[in-house]
Amino acid sequence: YVTGGTQVSVSVDPALADLLPADVVCRFGTVSTNAVTSEASSVMCVAPAHAPMSVPISLAFNGKDFSSKVADYHFSPSPDADSMIPEMSLRSDGARVTISGERLGAFSDVTCSTATSRVVAMHLTADTITCSLPAATVEGFSSVTISVADVGDVATHIFHFMQDVEVYSSQPVRTTNFGGVITLAGSNYPRQAQLACL
């Protein structure tokens, strides 16, 4: 991905396994990075940050003389998660949140994590996913981190688990078929949220 950091395993001729030095250099296009490890028949390279495009990978076993192309590597634009709705729910209900951004649907392994849970996202569109957050044990604010395999953490949003609402009574207890106003006495009604009677 364009942000770099992805580990790329490059296979080499097994006949050269015993000749691999410890300081192999990898080159992605024109950008060089030191190999992380050199094993029996492979070299582990870490992709650098790069503009989105396909580039050849080559190796140098003496730090300067690079081989011809051993593989092609494509730097893809990284996903982004700009918004999350809703941003609040009653503590005991949990919530299904929808995260929108760019290219989220292009990745199969996307997760949403809080301090106490980690759930796998469901894809809605090419740019939108949804996650089911479990109920919280206490009222308060929680960080929800969206992560993509091989990319890492994409974004963090704040979600408010509100105190459960309690309804003690309603007045009047009945009305006509023309409707009417009903007053609900209770506690923990959130002031910042829109409420509806169903």
Short mmCIF file of C-alpha atoms in Angstrom, two decimals:
data_model
loop_
_atom_site.label_atom_id
_atom_site.label_comp_id
_atom_site.label_asym_id
_atom_site.label_seq_id
_atom_site.Cartn_x
_atom_site.Cartn_y
_atom_site.Cartn_z
CA TYR A 1 0.00 0.00 0.00
CA VAL A 2 1.10 3.58 -0.54
CA THR A 3 1.74 4.03 3.18
CA GLY A 4 4.40 1.30 3.11
CA GLY A 5 5.22 -1.11 5.91
CA THR A 6 3.93 -4.29 4.25
CA GLN A 7 6.29 -7.26 4.55
CA VAL A 8 6.95 -8.89 1.19
CA SER A 9 8.54 -12.33 0.90
CA VAL A 10 10.75 -12.70 -2.19
CA SER A 11 11.77 -16.24 -3.17
CA VAL A 12 15.34 -16.87 -4.37
CA ASP A 13 17.05 -19.79 -6.04
CA PRO A 14 17.56 -22.54 -3.40
CA ALA A 15 21.01 -23.12 -4.90
CA LEU A 16 21.98 -19.68 -3.60
CA ALA A 17 20.60 -20.25 -0.11
CA ASP A 18 24.00 -20.75 1.51
CA LEU A 19 25.35 -17.64 -0.20
CA LEU A 20 22.74 -15.18 1.09
CA PRO A 21 24.42 -12.48 3.18
CA ALA A 22 22.77 -10.96 6.22
CA ASP A 23 22.57 -7.48 4.70
CA VAL A 24 20.47 -8.01 1.58
CA VAL A 25 19.02 -4.81 0.10
CA CYS A 26 15.58 -4.73 -1.56
CA ARG A 27 14.64 -2.18 -4.20
CA PHE A 28 11.06 -1.23 -5.07
CA GLY A 29 11.31 0.71 -8.32
CA THR A 30 13.99 3.23 -7.35
CA VAL A 31 13.53 3.12 -3.56
CA SER A 32 15.83 0.83 -1.57
CA THR A 33 15.20 -0.74 1.85
CA ASN A 34 17.17 -3.20 3.92
CA ALA A 35 15.76 -6.72 4.09
CA VAL A 36 14.28 -7.71 7.44
CA THR A 37 15.46 -11.33 7.28
CA SER A 38 17.27 -13.63 4.87
CA GLU A 39 16.23 -17.26 5.17
CA ALA A 40 16.98 -20.49 3.35
CA SER A 41 15.19 -19.67 0.12
CA SER A 42 13.56 -16.30 0.66
CA VAL A 43 14.23 -12.69 1.56
CA MET A 44 11.75 -10.65 3.62
CA CYS A 45 11.50 -7.05 2.39
CA VAL A 46 9.49 -4.17 3.87
CA ALA A 47 7.75 -2.07 1.24
CA PRO A 48 8.49 1.69 1.53
CA ALA A 49 5.96 4.47 1.17
CA HIS A 50 5.37 5.03 -2.53
CA ALA A 51 3.03 6.62 -5.03
CA PRO A 52 0.25 4.29 -6.28
CA MET A 53 1.70 2.29 -9.20
CA SER A 54 3.29 -1.06 -10.10
CA VAL A 55 7.07 -1.25 -9.73
CA PRO A 56 9.69 -3.97 -10.16
CA ILE A 57 11.36 -5.56 -7.13
CA SER A 58 15.07 -6.31 -7.35
CA LEU A 59 17.68 -7.48 -4.83
CA ALA A 60 21.31 -6.62 -4.10
CA PHE A 61 23.48 -9.07 -2.19
CA ASN A 62 26.44 -6.71 -1.94
CA GLY A 63 24.51 -3.52 -1.22
CA LYS A 64 24.94 -1.95 -4.68
CA ASP A 65 24.65 -4.37 -7.62
CA PHE A 66 20.96 -5.07 -8.09
CA SER A 67 19.56 -8.07 -9.89
CA SER A 68 17.14 -7.83 -12.77
CA LYS A 69 13.47 -7.71 -11.85
CA VAL A 70 12.46 -10.66 -9.65
CA ALA A 71 8.79 -9.67 -9.27
CA ASP A 72 6.31 -6.83 -9.70
CA TYR A 73 4.73 -5.08 -6.71
CA HIS A 74 1.65 -2.89 -6.85
CA PHE A 75 1.25 0.02 -4.43
CA SER A 76 -2.49 0.45 -3.87
CA PRO A 77 -4.16 3.50 -2.30
CA SER A 78 -4.83 2.91 1.38
CA PRO A 79 -8.41 2.68 2.68
CA ASP A 80 -9.90 5.53 4.70
CA ALA A 81 -12.75 5.73 7.22
CA ASP A 82 -14.13 9.26 7.46
CA SER A 83 -17.35 8.89 9.43
CA MET A 84 -19.30 6.57 11.73
CA ILE A 85 -23.05 6.64 12.43
CA PRO A 86 -24.69 6.45 14.84
CA GLU A 87 -22.29 7.89 17.42
CA MET A 88 -24.31 6.85 20.50
CA SER A 89 -26.56 4.12 21.82
CA LEU A 90 -27.97 2.84 25.09
CA ARG A 91 -25.37 0.91 27.04
CA SER A 92 -27.25 -2.41 27.20
CA ASP A 93 -28.34 -2.38 23.55
CA GLY A 94 -24.99 -2.33 21.80
CA ALA A 95 -25.11 -0.79 18.34
CA ARG A 96 -24.78 -1.51 14.65
CA VAL A 97 -22.57 1.27 13.30
CA THR A 98 -21.97 2.16 9.67
CA ILE A 99 -18.50 3.39 8.71
CA SER A 100 -18.05 5.28 5.45
CA GLY A 101 -14.85 6.29 3.73
CA GLU A 102 -12.86 5.22 0.68
CA ARG A 103 -11.97 1.73 -0.57
CA LEU A 104 -13.08 -0.01 2.64
CA GLY A 105 -15.06 -2.56 0.66
CA ALA A 106 -11.99 -3.55 -1.35
CA PHE A 107 -10.46 -5.35 1.64
CA SER A 108 -11.74 -8.67 2.97
CA ASP A 109 -10.32 -8.52 6.51
CA VAL A 110 -11.66 -5.36 8.19
CA THR A 111 -12.36 -5.19 11.93
CA CYS A 112 -13.80 -2.77 14.48
CA SER A 113 -12.23 -2.82 17.94
CA THR A 114 -13.02 -1.29 21.32
CA ALA A 115 -11.13 -1.71 24.57
CA THR A 116 -13.04 -4.94 25.28
CA SER A 117 -14.11 -6.35 21.91
CA ARG A 118 -13.06 -6.97 18.33
CA VAL A 119 -15.65 -7.72 15.64
CA VAL A 120 -15.38 -8.50 11.93
CA ALA A 121 -16.96 -5.91 9.66
CA MET A 122 -19.59 -6.65 7.02
CA HIS A 123 -19.23 -4.97 3.64
CA LEU A 124 -22.13 -2.86 2.39
CA THR A 125 -20.61 -1.08 -0.62
CA ALA A 126 -17.17 -0.43 -2.07
CA ASP A 127 -16.70 2.40 0.45
CA THR A 128 -18.95 1.39 3.36
CA ILE A 129 -18.85 -1.27 6.08
CA THR A 130 -20.93 -2.04 9.16
CA CYS A 131 -19.93 -3.41 12.56
CA SER A 132 -22.07 -4.72 15.42
CA LEU A 133 -20.69 -3.35 18.68
CA PRO A 134 -21.62 -5.47 21.71
CA ALA A 135 -23.35 -4.03 24.77
CA ALA A 136 -21.14 -2.15 27.21
CA THR A 137 -20.91 -2.92 30.91
CA VAL A 138 -20.73 0.74 31.94
CA GLU A 139 -21.83 4.10 30.58
CA GLY A 140 -19.19 6.23 28.91
CA PHE A 141 -17.21 7.03 25.78
CA SER A 142 -15.36 4.30 23.88
CA SER A 143 -12.81 4.45 21.08
CA VAL A 144 -13.75 2.38 18.02
CA THR A 145 -10.72 1.59 15.87
CA ILE A 146 -11.15 0.41 12.28
CA SER A 147 -8.30 -1.85 11.14
CA VAL A 148 -7.44 -3.52 7.84
CA ALA A 149 -5.17 -6.56 7.56
CA ASP A 150 -1.75 -5.74 6.06
CA VAL A 151 -2.52 -2.02 6.40
CA GLY A 152 -3.05 -1.53 10.14
CA ASP A 153 -5.28 0.94 11.94
CA VAL A 154 -7.16 3.12 9.45
CA ALA A 155 -9.13 5.43 11.77
CA THR A 156 -10.50 5.80 15.29
CA HIS A 157 -13.93 7.22 16.12
CA ILE A 158 -15.56 7.93 19.48
CA PHE A 159 -18.79 6.18 20.45
CA HIS A 160 -20.95 7.08 23.45
CA PHE A 161 -22.59 4.25 25.38
CA MET A 162 -25.35 6.05 27.27
CA GLN A 163 -26.99 5.11 30.55
CA ASP A 164 -30.05 2.92 30.05
CA VAL A 165 -33.34 4.83 30.01
CA GLU A 166 -35.93 3.86 32.63
CA VAL A 167 -39.63 4.63 32.18
CA TYR A 168 -41.73 4.66 35.38
CA SER A 169 -45.17 5.68 34.14
CA SER A 170 -47.18 7.27 31.34
CA GLN A 171 -50.03 9.76 31.55
CA PRO A 172 -52.67 9.37 30.31
CA VAL A 173 -52.75 5.60 29.96
CA ARG A 174 -55.14 5.73 26.98
CA THR A 175 -56.23 8.16 24.31
CA THR A 176 -58.63 8.38 21.37
CA ASN A 177 -57.98 7.20 17.84
CA PHE A 178 -57.18 10.82 16.98
CA GLY A 179 -54.00 10.56 19.05
CA GLY A 180 -52.84 12.86 21.81
CA VAL A 181 -49.98 13.91 24.04
CA ILE A 182 -48.54 11.32 26.45
CA THR A 183 -46.13 12.26 29.22
CA LEU A 184 -43.55 9.62 30.16
CA ALA A 185 -41.98 9.85 33.60
CA GLY A 186 -38.57 8.21 33.91
CA SER A 187 -34.85 8.77 34.24
CA ASN A 188 -31.67 8.95 32.18
CA TYR A 189 -33.30 10.54 29.14
CA PRO A 190 -30.35 11.75 27.02
CA ARG A 191 -30.55 15.46 26.25
CA GLN A 192 -28.30 15.37 23.23
CA ALA A 193 -30.12 12.53 21.42
CA GLN A 194 -33.33 12.57 19.41
CA LEU A 195 -36.02 10.51 21.10
CA ALA A 196 -39.05 8.88 19.51
CA CYS A 197 -42.14 7.10 20.85
CA LEU A 198 -43.06 3.97 18.88
#
